[in-house]
XYZ file of C-alpha atoms in Angstrom:
741
model
C -53.297 119.209 -9.304
C -55.174 117.395 -12.088
C -58.009 115.078 -11.157
C -56.949 111.541 -12.155
C -60.138 109.743 -13.183
C -58.839 106.608 -14.872
C -55.464 105.075 -15.607
C -56.828 103.361 -18.687
C -58.127 106.669 -20.046
C -55.028 108.700 -19.309
C -52.582 105.968 -20.264
C -48.839 106.077 -19.825
C -48.496 109.714 -20.782
C -48.649 110.350 -17.038
C -45.448 108.407 -16.603
C -43.543 110.696 -18.869
C -45.148 113.739 -17.297
C -43.999 112.540 -13.894
C -40.613 114.187 -14.074
C -42.296 117.549 -14.649
C -45.157 116.990 -12.195
C -44.905 119.307 -9.165
C -45.113 116.424 -6.694
C -42.187 114.638 -8.286
C -40.109 117.325 -9.926
C -40.077 120.090 -7.327
C -37.170 118.585 -5.420
C -35.240 117.993 -8.641
C -35.710 121.596 -9.777
C -34.558 122.898 -6.424
C -31.496 120.626 -6.466
C -30.619 121.822 -9.961
C -30.813 125.472 -8.861
C -28.688 124.789 -5.782
C -26.078 122.937 -7.835
C -25.758 125.772 -10.331
C -24.473 128.026 -7.546
C -21.356 125.874 -7.193
C -20.863 124.761 -10.792
C -18.348 126.689 -12.913
C -19.467 128.080 -16.252
C -19.365 125.490 -19.024
C -16.384 126.075 -21.271
C -15.758 123.615 -24.082
C -12.242 124.729 -24.972
C -9.001 124.770 -23.032
C -8.073 128.101 -21.454
C -4.400 127.144 -21.683
C -2.465 124.288 -23.299
C -2.009 121.179 -21.156
C 1.509 121.325 -19.691
C 3.970 118.660 -20.754
C 4.167 117.089 -17.300
C 0.406 116.411 -17.337
C -0.118 115.432 -20.959
C 0.449 111.746 -20.269
C -2.445 111.641 -17.777
C -4.766 113.639 -20.031
C -3.737 111.345 -22.883
C -4.895 108.295 -20.951
C -8.324 109.882 -20.637
C -8.439 110.553 -24.366
C -7.238 107.041 -25.096
C -9.991 105.562 -22.909
C -12.634 107.646 -24.703
C -11.361 106.424 -28.058
C -11.483 102.866 -26.742
C -15.128 103.327 -25.752
C -15.911 104.692 -29.218
C -14.286 101.646 -30.797
C -15.883 99.191 -28.317
C -18.690 98.343 -30.744
C -16.281 97.729 -33.624
C -16.629 101.129 -35.314
C -14.958 104.447 -34.494
C -17.921 106.647 -35.395
C -18.534 108.757 -32.263
C -21.446 106.509 -31.299
C -21.672 103.922 -28.524
C -23.860 101.432 -30.350
C -26.479 99.505 -28.405
C -29.410 97.473 -29.653
C -31.625 99.918 -27.761
C -31.508 103.383 -29.359
C -32.231 105.195 -26.081
C -29.399 103.399 -24.293
C -27.098 104.155 -27.199
C -27.982 107.845 -26.997
C -27.416 108.061 -23.241
C -24.066 106.239 -23.333
C -22.878 108.267 -26.322
C -23.699 111.495 -24.488
C -22.113 110.282 -21.253
C -18.835 108.953 -22.627
C -18.218 110.573 -25.998
C -19.651 114.042 -25.351
C -19.636 114.739 -21.610
C -16.380 112.914 -20.772
C -14.184 114.977 -23.175
C -15.790 118.130 -21.734
C -15.042 116.867 -18.253
C -11.361 116.589 -19.125
C -11.438 120.200 -20.286
C -13.170 121.232 -17.050
C -10.428 119.527 -15.044
C -7.746 121.393 -16.948
C -9.590 124.722 -16.724
C -10.286 124.336 -12.991
C -8.341 126.086 -10.237
C -7.191 122.741 -8.808
C -3.500 122.209 -8.167
C -1.295 120.355 -10.617
C -1.207 117.309 -8.323
C -4.985 117.292 -7.922
C -5.546 117.606 -11.665
C -3.370 114.533 -12.161
C -5.411 112.709 -9.514
C -8.683 113.696 -11.189
C -7.445 112.614 -14.611
C -6.235 109.295 -13.278
C -9.609 108.715 -11.657
C -11.473 109.783 -14.794
C -9.436 107.406 -16.951
C -10.167 104.643 -14.463
C -13.948 105.257 -14.627
C -13.868 105.343 -18.425
C -11.799 102.179 -18.662
C -14.236 100.506 -16.289
C -16.909 100.850 -18.962
C -14.508 100.236 -21.865
C -13.542 96.819 -20.488
C -17.022 95.853 -19.266
C -18.080 92.470 -20.665
C -20.929 91.488 -18.351
C -23.776 91.715 -20.852
C -26.219 94.573 -21.176
C -24.755 97.475 -19.125
C -26.699 99.416 -16.504
C -26.901 102.673 -18.435
C -28.449 104.638 -15.580
C -25.653 103.570 -13.240
C -22.945 104.796 -15.614
C -24.711 108.070 -16.299
C -25.163 108.803 -12.598
C -21.619 107.674 -11.798
C -20.119 110.143 -14.264
C -22.436 112.945 -13.151
C -21.448 112.298 -9.556
C -17.778 112.371 -10.591
C -18.135 115.898 -11.943
C -20.177 117.163 -8.999
C -17.791 115.663 -6.423
C -14.777 117.121 -8.224
C -16.416 120.565 -8.361
C -17.220 120.326 -4.655
C -13.625 119.519 -3.766
C -12.249 122.309 -5.925
C -14.670 124.654 -4.129
C -13.575 123.340 -0.728
C -16.965 121.710 -0.086
C -16.090 118.018 -0.433
C -17.238 117.001 3.052
C -20.486 118.915 2.595
C -21.097 117.112 -0.703
C -20.299 113.678 0.733
C -22.688 114.218 3.649
C -25.432 115.217 1.213
C -24.721 112.292 -1.157
C -23.769 109.183 0.847
C -24.431 106.739 -1.993
C -22.763 104.129 -4.180
C -21.755 106.711 -6.777
C -19.849 108.850 -4.279
C -18.273 105.682 -2.906
C -17.075 104.616 -6.360
C -15.601 108.082 -6.935
C -13.931 108.326 -3.542
C -10.455 108.227 -5.088
C -11.071 111.881 -5.968
C -10.729 112.609 -2.244
C -7.496 110.764 -1.669
C -6.323 112.957 1.208
C -9.674 113.889 2.731
C -9.726 111.373 5.569
C -12.727 113.008 7.276
C -14.921 112.684 4.175
C -13.779 109.110 3.554
C -14.381 108.097 7.166
C -17.870 109.612 7.112
C -18.807 107.865 3.858
C -17.483 104.424 4.790
C -19.152 104.492 8.183
C -22.425 106.002 6.931
C -22.880 103.537 4.063
C -21.389 100.761 6.171
C -24.109 101.152 8.772
C -26.928 101.684 6.234
C -25.820 99.073 3.674
C -23.536 96.730 5.621
C -24.084 93.754 3.301
C -22.535 95.699 0.448
C -19.793 97.376 2.453
C -18.564 94.276 4.261
C -17.624 92.840 0.857
C -15.332 95.854 0.402
C -13.624 95.380 3.744
C -10.214 95.180 2.094
C -10.521 98.900 1.239
C -10.661 100.020 4.874
C -9.861 97.062 7.122
C -6.910 98.906 8.684
C -9.030 101.929 9.623
C -10.834 102.422 12.918
C -14.149 102.956 11.129
C -14.015 99.331 9.998
C -15.276 98.357 13.466
C -18.778 99.902 13.266
C -19.161 98.559 9.729
C -18.306 95.041 10.908
C -20.699 95.377 13.858
C -23.519 96.492 11.529
C -22.769 93.669 9.074
C -22.966 91.114 11.888
C -26.670 91.954 12.212
C -27.595 91.429 8.558
C -24.797 89.348 7.050
C -23.506 87.189 9.930
C -22.432 84.403 7.585
C -19.938 86.778 5.944
C -18.567 87.777 9.346
C -18.316 84.085 10.218
C -16.309 83.408 7.062
C -14.026 86.341 7.822
C -13.571 85.137 11.415
C -12.209 81.752 10.328
C -8.577 81.275 11.409
C -7.504 80.913 7.764
C -9.138 84.192 6.656
C -6.971 87.238 6.010
C -9.533 89.254 7.969
C -9.549 87.036 11.065
C -7.649 89.556 13.192
C -9.865 92.444 12.053
C -12.980 90.526 13.097
C -11.584 89.155 16.339
C -10.373 92.575 17.541
C -13.941 93.928 17.320
C -15.463 94.625 20.751
C -19.096 94.274 19.655
C -20.812 91.528 21.662
C -22.585 90.011 18.645
C -19.348 89.848 16.660
C -17.676 88.114 19.590
C -20.555 85.623 19.767
C -19.974 84.786 16.108
C -16.284 84.251 16.867
C -17.284 81.936 19.723
C -19.500 79.883 17.362
C -16.619 79.574 14.890
C -14.334 78.305 17.625
C -16.745 75.985 19.471
C -19.386 74.623 17.082
C -19.126 71.403 15.104
C -21.367 72.909 12.406
C -21.049 76.679 12.802
C -23.135 77.675 9.777
C -26.060 75.578 11.038
C -25.778 77.222 14.436
C -25.563 80.735 13.006
C -29.324 81.391 12.517
C -29.701 81.005 16.311
C -27.180 83.750 16.949
C -29.682 85.786 18.967
C -30.481 82.962 21.383
C -26.817 82.143 21.889
C -26.003 85.815 22.333
C -28.654 86.274 25.061
C -27.840 82.942 26.715
C -31.228 81.281 26.163
C -29.596 78.503 24.114
C -26.106 77.063 23.978
C -23.961 76.190 20.996
C -23.992 72.550 22.105
C -27.818 72.494 22.148
C -28.066 73.800 18.588
C -25.366 71.387 17.437
C -27.533 68.580 18.829
C -30.709 69.805 17.062
C -28.806 70.216 13.790
C -28.117 66.479 13.665
C -31.771 65.796 12.728
C -32.977 67.469 9.507
C -36.657 67.593 10.500
C -35.955 68.951 13.993
C -33.587 71.527 12.552
C -36.089 72.719 9.919
C -38.847 72.984 12.549
C -36.528 74.976 14.810
C -35.685 77.369 11.981
C -39.358 78.010 11.222
C -40.109 78.492 14.932
C -37.290 81.024 15.121
C -38.527 82.807 11.999
C -42.107 83.079 13.247
C -40.919 84.309 16.651
C -39.382 87.365 15.043
C -36.245 86.935 17.138
C -33.734 86.119 14.415
C -30.892 88.610 14.136
C -30.933 88.503 10.366
C -34.146 88.036 8.398
C -32.149 87.625 5.201
C -29.920 84.924 6.675
C -32.723 82.859 8.189
C -34.814 83.191 5.017
C -31.926 81.780 3.002
C -31.373 78.910 5.440
C -35.078 78.003 5.567
C -35.358 78.138 1.768
C -32.312 75.882 1.406
C -33.700 73.318 3.858
C -37.225 73.529 2.420
C -35.967 72.893 -1.090
C -34.591 69.534 0.032
C -38.111 68.416 0.973
C -39.475 69.693 -2.339
C -36.826 67.841 -4.334
C -37.519 64.614 -2.468
C -41.229 64.874 -3.292
C -40.409 65.770 -6.901
C -38.114 62.781 -7.343
C -40.896 60.423 -6.227
C -43.477 61.886 -8.608
C -44.306 58.457 -10.073
C -44.906 56.849 -6.659
C -48.187 56.614 -4.759
C -48.919 59.612 -2.527
C -48.310 57.601 0.633
C -44.729 57.027 -0.499
C -44.207 60.281 -2.327
C -45.242 62.605 0.527
C -43.965 60.523 3.434
C -41.012 62.859 3.996
C -43.350 65.834 4.510
C -45.857 64.271 6.870
C -46.077 65.521 10.446
C -45.379 69.222 9.870
C -47.491 72.193 10.932
C -49.064 74.803 8.594
C -46.238 77.327 9.067
C -43.670 74.708 8.127
C -45.659 73.726 5.023
C -45.922 77.414 4.110
C -42.146 77.762 4.058
C -41.764 74.483 2.160
C -43.918 75.920 -0.609
C -41.901 79.138 -0.631
C -38.724 77.050 -0.808
C -39.909 75.652 -4.131
C -40.848 79.041 -5.529
C -37.851 79.012 -7.887
C -40.199 76.706 -9.806
C -38.293 73.597 -9.020
C -41.545 72.477 -7.431
C -43.750 70.318 -9.645
C -47.427 71.238 -9.872
C -48.403 67.946 -8.219
C -45.794 68.483 -5.480
C -47.141 71.957 -4.802
C -50.732 70.719 -4.683
C -49.848 67.836 -2.352
C -48.035 70.071 0.135
C -50.678 72.802 -0.164
C -53.425 70.257 0.588
C -51.583 69.109 3.708
C -51.085 72.704 4.838
C -54.797 73.495 4.493
C -55.820 70.252 6.237
C -53.560 70.967 9.221
C -55.000 74.483 9.604
C -58.321 73.127 10.833
C -60.435 76.069 11.979
C -57.541 78.528 11.705
C -58.098 81.019 8.888
C -55.552 81.523 6.140
C -55.169 85.118 7.285
C -54.198 83.931 10.757
C -51.599 81.684 9.142
C -50.106 84.674 7.322
C -50.026 86.578 10.601
C -48.340 83.581 12.237
C -45.571 83.603 9.607
C -45.367 87.401 9.952
C -46.515 87.936 6.352
C -43.146 86.557 5.188
C -42.892 86.850 1.390
C -46.691 86.835 1.216
C -46.694 88.393 -2.271
C -44.619 85.497 -3.566
C -46.982 83.039 -1.882
C -50.032 84.725 -3.431
C -48.337 84.711 -6.833
C -47.700 80.972 -6.497
C -51.255 80.307 -5.269
C -52.680 82.236 -8.221
C -50.393 80.401 -10.632
C -51.409 76.982 -9.329
C -55.102 77.930 -9.130
C -55.286 77.578 -5.342
C -55.752 81.230 -4.415
C -59.541 80.952 -4.135
C -59.140 77.972 -1.807
C -56.612 79.875 0.279
C -58.891 82.915 0.570
C -62.055 80.932 1.354
C -61.434 80.680 5.103
C -60.901 84.438 5.466
C -63.526 86.982 6.378
C -64.340 89.623 3.794
C -62.435 92.227 5.809
C -59.378 89.952 5.968
C -59.483 89.339 2.207
C -59.714 93.048 1.556
C -56.861 93.828 3.934
C -54.649 91.135 2.412
C -55.215 92.008 -1.230
C -54.912 95.714 -0.468
C -51.532 95.011 1.138
C -50.618 92.897 -1.880
C -50.431 95.952 -4.146
C -49.482 98.593 -1.550
C -46.098 100.276 -1.035
C -44.459 98.946 -4.190
C -42.567 102.233 -4.443
C -40.398 101.259 -1.477
C -36.808 100.112 -1.940
C -34.180 100.968 -4.509
C -34.807 101.361 -8.205
C -33.800 97.752 -8.915
C -35.926 96.222 -6.151
C -38.816 95.030 -8.302
C -39.469 91.527 -6.982
C -42.710 92.484 -5.224
C -44.057 94.345 -8.260
C -43.200 91.399 -10.521
C -45.026 89.050 -8.139
C -48.083 91.305 -8.455
C -47.867 91.350 -12.262
C -47.373 87.576 -12.480
C -50.211 86.859 -10.064
C -52.603 89.058 -12.007
C -51.878 87.077 -15.160
C -53.160 83.914 -13.434
C -56.348 85.333 -11.913
C -59.809 84.400 -13.186
C -62.027 85.904 -10.465
C -63.702 89.007 -11.985
C -64.359 90.637 -8.610
C -60.752 90.200 -7.476
C -59.456 91.481 -10.808
C -61.621 94.618 -10.519
C -60.535 95.126 -6.906
C -56.830 94.935 -7.803
C -57.281 97.360 -10.703
C -58.914 99.856 -8.352
C -56.155 99.405 -5.761
C -53.446 99.994 -8.361
C -55.228 103.178 -9.462
C -55.557 104.323 -5.840
C -51.863 103.697 -5.160
C -50.903 105.520 -8.342
C -52.796 108.585 -7.153
C -51.190 108.256 -3.708
C -47.575 108.246 -4.903
C -48.403 110.871 -7.514
C -49.647 113.351 -4.927
C -47.868 112.551 -1.661
C -44.984 115.009 -1.275
C -43.770 113.296 1.889
C -42.537 110.310 -0.151
C -38.853 110.732 -1.130
C -38.534 111.928 -4.727
C -36.741 108.802 -5.971
C -39.445 106.556 -4.510
C -42.197 108.729 -5.938
C -40.654 108.448 -9.391
C -40.370 104.691 -8.983
C -43.957 104.465 -7.723
C -45.351 106.503 -10.608
C -43.713 104.153 -13.099
C -44.595 100.956 -11.204
C -48.253 101.738 -10.607
C -48.808 103.426 -13.950
C -47.329 100.434 -15.716
C -49.228 97.879 -13.612
C -52.435 99.774 -14.316
C -51.786 99.693 -18.037
C -50.889 95.990 -17.984
C -53.931 95.116 -15.874
C -56.296 97.064 -18.129
C -54.926 95.477 -21.302
C -53.781 92.024 -20.135
C -56.385 90.233 -22.261
C -55.443 92.139 -25.411
C -51.733 91.885 -26.197
C -52.118 94.135 -29.221
C -53.643 96.926 -27.135
C -51.003 96.381 -24.461
C -48.288 96.783 -27.067
C -49.777 100.083 -28.222
C -49.992 101.316 -24.627
C -46.449 100.292 -23.671
C -44.546 101.642 -26.629
C -41.156 101.375 -24.908
C -40.913 97.615 -25.335
C -40.462 95.619 -28.546
C -43.489 93.875 -30.096
C -45.170 91.477 -27.691
C -47.121 89.306 -30.109
C -44.264 88.349 -32.402
C -40.512 88.317 -32.993
C -39.331 89.825 -36.259
C -37.551 87.193 -38.359
C -34.922 89.757 -39.392
C -33.919 90.220 -35.744
C -33.038 86.519 -35.563
C -30.685 86.236 -38.551
C -26.959 86.885 -38.328
C -24.695 88.653 -40.805
C -24.635 85.516 -42.972
C -28.420 85.241 -43.053
C -28.527 82.281 -40.640
C -30.646 81.792 -37.529
C -28.373 80.396 -34.810
C -29.815 78.446 -31.887
C -28.085 77.005 -28.832
C -29.590 74.254 -26.684
C -28.285 73.287 -23.239
C -28.461 69.762 -21.839
C -27.216 68.356 -18.541
C -25.797 64.988 -17.557
C -28.446 63.761 -15.135
C -31.003 61.110 -16.099
C -33.640 63.690 -17.074
C -31.105 65.464 -19.280
C -30.253 62.305 -21.164
C -33.919 61.516 -21.752
C -34.561 65.065 -22.955
C -31.569 64.893 -25.292
C -32.780 61.683 -26.913
C -36.270 63.100 -27.304
C -34.908 66.350 -28.733
C -33.045 64.559 -31.526
C -36.255 62.931 -32.768
C -37.326 66.347 -34.074
C -34.467 66.408 -36.551
C -34.055 62.862 -37.812
C -35.618 63.594 -41.194
C -34.639 64.621 -44.699
C -35.171 68.274 -43.720
C -32.245 68.329 -41.301
C -28.648 67.179 -41.127
C -27.201 66.116 -37.759
C -23.415 66.286 -37.417
C -22.376 64.137 -34.441
C -18.646 64.071 -35.176
C -17.668 66.303 -32.239
C -17.371 64.498 -28.884
C -18.747 67.488 -26.931
C -21.580 68.855 -29.045
C -23.699 68.231 -32.109
C -24.575 70.579 -34.952
C -27.985 70.433 -36.649
C -28.360 72.234 -39.986
C -31.518 72.817 -42.001
C -31.547 71.313 -45.509
C -34.772 72.996 -46.632
C -36.060 76.536 -46.246
C -34.085 79.362 -44.678
C -30.675 78.495 -43.213
C -30.909 77.524 -39.551
C -28.133 76.039 -37.424
C -28.653 74.505 -33.977
C -25.787 73.767 -31.583
C -26.433 71.468 -28.626
C -23.944 70.141 -26.102
C -24.038 66.440 -25.301
C -25.482 65.480 -21.864
C -22.201 64.037 -20.605
C -21.806 62.882 -17.025
C -21.292 65.759 -14.589
C -19.012 67.746 -14.569
C -18.191 66.891 -18.186
C -21.522 68.358 -19.318
C -20.354 71.798 -18.167
C -16.970 71.247 -19.790
C -18.755 70.432 -23.060
C -20.771 73.647 -22.794
C -17.612 75.675 -22.194
C -15.915 74.123 -25.215
C -18.945 74.962 -27.325
C -18.890 78.544 -25.996
C -15.236 78.831 -26.981
C -15.926 77.487 -30.476
C -18.835 79.847 -31.080
C -16.891 82.828 -29.763
C -13.783 82.046 -31.813
C -15.900 81.817 -34.964
C -18.026 84.887 -34.149
C -21.209 82.811 -34.055
C -23.873 84.459 -31.921
C -27.097 82.611 -31.054
C -30.331 84.572 -31.160
C -32.366 81.693 -29.712
C -31.368 79.915 -26.477
C -33.177 76.854 -25.109
C -32.621 75.560 -21.568
C -33.390 71.847 -21.065
C -32.846 71.080 -17.416
C -33.840 71.727 -13.822
C -33.878 75.228 -12.328
C -30.646 74.615 -10.444
C -28.909 74.243 -13.831
C -30.319 77.536 -15.107
C -27.267 79.679 -14.372
C -25.181 77.485 -16.652
C -27.552 78.054 -19.553
C -27.841 81.795 -19.054
C -24.330 82.855 -18.104
C -23.269 83.802 -21.643
C -26.476 85.363 -22.928
C -25.921 88.461 -25.059
C -28.214 91.311 -26.159
C -28.438 89.549 -29.534
C -30.604 86.806 -28.009
C -34.255 87.446 -28.872
C -35.943 84.216 -27.762
C -35.228 82.293 -24.563
C -37.070 79.065 -23.805
C -36.835 77.949 -20.204
C -37.929 74.455 -19.299
C -38.402 75.949 -15.851
C -38.533 79.549 -14.797
C -40.465 81.915 -12.634
C -40.281 84.821 -10.270
C -38.335 88.011 -10.455
C -34.792 86.743 -10.132
C -34.845 84.293 -13.032
C -36.644 86.728 -15.327
C -34.332 89.568 -14.326
C -31.290 87.359 -14.890
C -32.395 86.796 -18.487
C -33.315 90.414 -19.157
C -30.131 91.762 -17.551
C -28.185 90.123 -20.362
C -30.741 89.980 -23.170
C -33.049 92.947 -22.515
C -35.310 92.365 -25.521
C -35.656 88.610 -25.094
C -39.061 86.985 -25.499
C -39.279 84.413 -22.704
C -41.183 81.130 -22.882
C -41.481 79.674 -19.385
C -43.502 77.215 -17.359
C -44.948 77.172 -13.867
C -43.266 73.826 -13.229
C -40.290 71.808 -14.400
C -40.565 71.390 -18.157
C -41.574 68.163 -19.841
C -40.086 66.880 -23.084
C -43.636 65.953 -24.127
C -44.404 69.676 -24.229
C -40.988 71.047 -25.150
C -40.672 69.095 -28.409
C -43.957 70.346 -29.943
C -43.033 73.908 -28.924
C -39.618 73.595 -30.572
C -41.207 72.234 -33.755
C -43.714 75.084 -33.831
C -40.917 77.568 -33.188
C -38.837 76.335 -36.111
C -41.735 76.160 -38.588
C -41.984 79.921 -39.321
C -38.217 80.373 -39.031
C -37.612 77.882 -41.863
C -40.079 79.898 -43.960
C -38.365 83.191 -43.137
C -41.472 84.410 -41.322
C -41.946 86.212 -38.037
C -42.489 84.042 -34.963
C -46.114 84.828 -34.123
C -46.874 83.815 -30.525
C -50.642 84.087 -30.921
C -50.714 81.800 -33.973
C -48.146 79.456 -32.453
C -50.077 78.992 -29.192
C -53.317 78.529 -31.112
C -51.715 75.701 -33.117
C -50.284 74.149 -29.967
C -53.649 74.409 -28.221
C -55.278 72.518 -31.082
C -52.563 69.847 -30.978
C -52.809 69.298 -27.214
C -56.603 69.304 -27.210
C -56.394 65.825 -28.750
C -53.861 64.522 -26.217
C -54.145 63.051 -22.732
C -55.443 65.023 -19.766
C -51.921 64.913 -18.286
C -50.367 66.491 -21.357
C -53.105 69.125 -21.509
C -52.385 70.062 -17.898
C -48.653 70.224 -18.541
C -49.154 72.453 -21.574
C -51.481 74.765 -19.645
C -48.569 75.543 -17.320
C -46.479 76.945 -20.179
C -46.570 80.715 -20.623
C -45.956 82.327 -24.033
C -44.016 85.618 -24.119
C -47.112 87.717 -24.831
C -48.682 86.436 -21.583
C -45.540 86.604 -19.439
C -46.624 89.699 -17.518
C -43.637 89.603 -15.156
C -41.169 89.794 -18.037
C -43.246 92.451 -19.819
C -43.289 94.508 -16.619
C -39.503 94.327 -16.124
C -38.813 95.285 -19.750
C -41.182 98.219 -19.723
C -40.072 99.466 -16.293
C -36.435 99.562 -17.342
C -37.185 101.374 -20.577
C -39.401 103.926 -18.839
C -36.859 104.497 -16.078
C -34.250 105.130 -18.752
C -36.572 107.527 -20.596
C -36.970 109.586 -17.436
C -33.193 109.752 -17.033
C -32.762 111.059 -20.550
């Protein structure tokens, strides 16, 4: 075992060595050897011609493969993707391995009927990718799905299907279960096993097995983590009502009772445990639910008691209720504090804590956050901040620390803790990030984002050391499952590299070679086939949207631009000097006509094969989905008037994996957005790269001469080269893909 002295010295080469490292690769090597015992020899030609009565089914496989080849517009035996590694993996999976898989089916000892079943299933998997239109595809998922297909088929041919299913109870086996059409024992095991372990996912697939007896344990398991889904299914109008109501599980029957007896069943649902054990009645909760403050306080009390049946469900309900308080405070941002914060007076520290978390989507204004935070700290009195975290059972504490760091209140929050408590908390902050599935990165992104906001040298050094220590732990500890070790090696190695180079974007770029340039966007990546840079701007029909729209137009009322306002749903702005640039922006019509205008613009752009490479969102966070729903991998710059946290960043990068994201810690202001848009267009009109370092330097100079308020607003904006959460997600995905390859 090598002695790891320093992440910064060794660099990311360790990440790529991870797959071959004994602590990570031993299990993989053993699995490969075991699999080879059952796998038939690879033969790339047919042993015998495909019989006439099976040619139609084999032909559908071939047709699907051809369709995948032509999916990118060229039949050239390449699945083209913007990312060369993704292109290589998909090409191998669908255009090389899939044709060989068809040959393996035909050469196998399976019966004629089974070969038809396998070929039907194979064509279905291939067509699933061929018709996929949801943005950037999950390459690893498709590769593993097709590998699982082959292994499951081989196992069934060898008479070992049940053995394989028991060893691989995962989503890939579930998706390929049509290979085992007549193996009821294997199907029952898989549905029940995954249903109990991942009930939230399986309950959504209830239609596949609702008639089977093993639906009952799945429903019972789902009642404990997704009771709202069970409640929906129990409604008299639901097609599943009889399936739910026949279930003998006591908790399921309590949910049915709430559906039948409560005036507001979904408000009662978080108290399922108390109703189930008889400590509260449905009528009592109905009464509490009539008062918003009393209901919110009761939810927080239930959460901190640890007696909620579903942590996920109560978290969602608390966040929804908390966001209402945040929005009320936001809307009164121009009023005196006595008026503005009246709705949040009289709460305890735990309740304030969850209010702040409720605004973590970055709907919360900086001043709203600070006002609620101040009230939380004042109400704590002599209670330490660590005791508060214990009181709330450390709920989403990484997100809270990320917010506190972002709003420069972390030092204040830590002040009341002892040194041992601080150490324990910050050690926990970066510990166990290897846990969870490969896509569960929210905690790691919180860590990366928080680090980008820190200015305490001692804390920065401490976190660097903790990341290094955790890297060594996951690297060496053979008791950690192999998949989690691989995830941990990437997560901690990447965090270490980011932390050690966060102040030098150029050095960070050299260290994280898997991601596109951080400091700039190549002008050539922004132009379309006609040499134009296409931008799309989204506006919404509320009062803020109309103000933003009017302010936006002031940037273009000059001899350098032409504004075409002839269309009732959108405007088109075209450059008259410099390189050709076209900006499309929907009008901020009254809701829901604003969305209709956006959809009409989408249809126009699609029909004319016009693909934006720059997308600008001008609206509140709750409008964000509308602006991002049609992002494509061609988009290279995304400007979000409000964004933050893992889910928003991941939503962007799921669809536009190479996007450079400009975001802000609070709701965007037109006073900041307009100068940024002007600075963004300046190099584009010259045909030059968009240089984030130069751009932010210019903006810093401009805002240094403005009011203190504008300076503060601008300081909340994060350029792409400093958006450590987005950089982390990009790099993690590329590195994960590299290890698959």
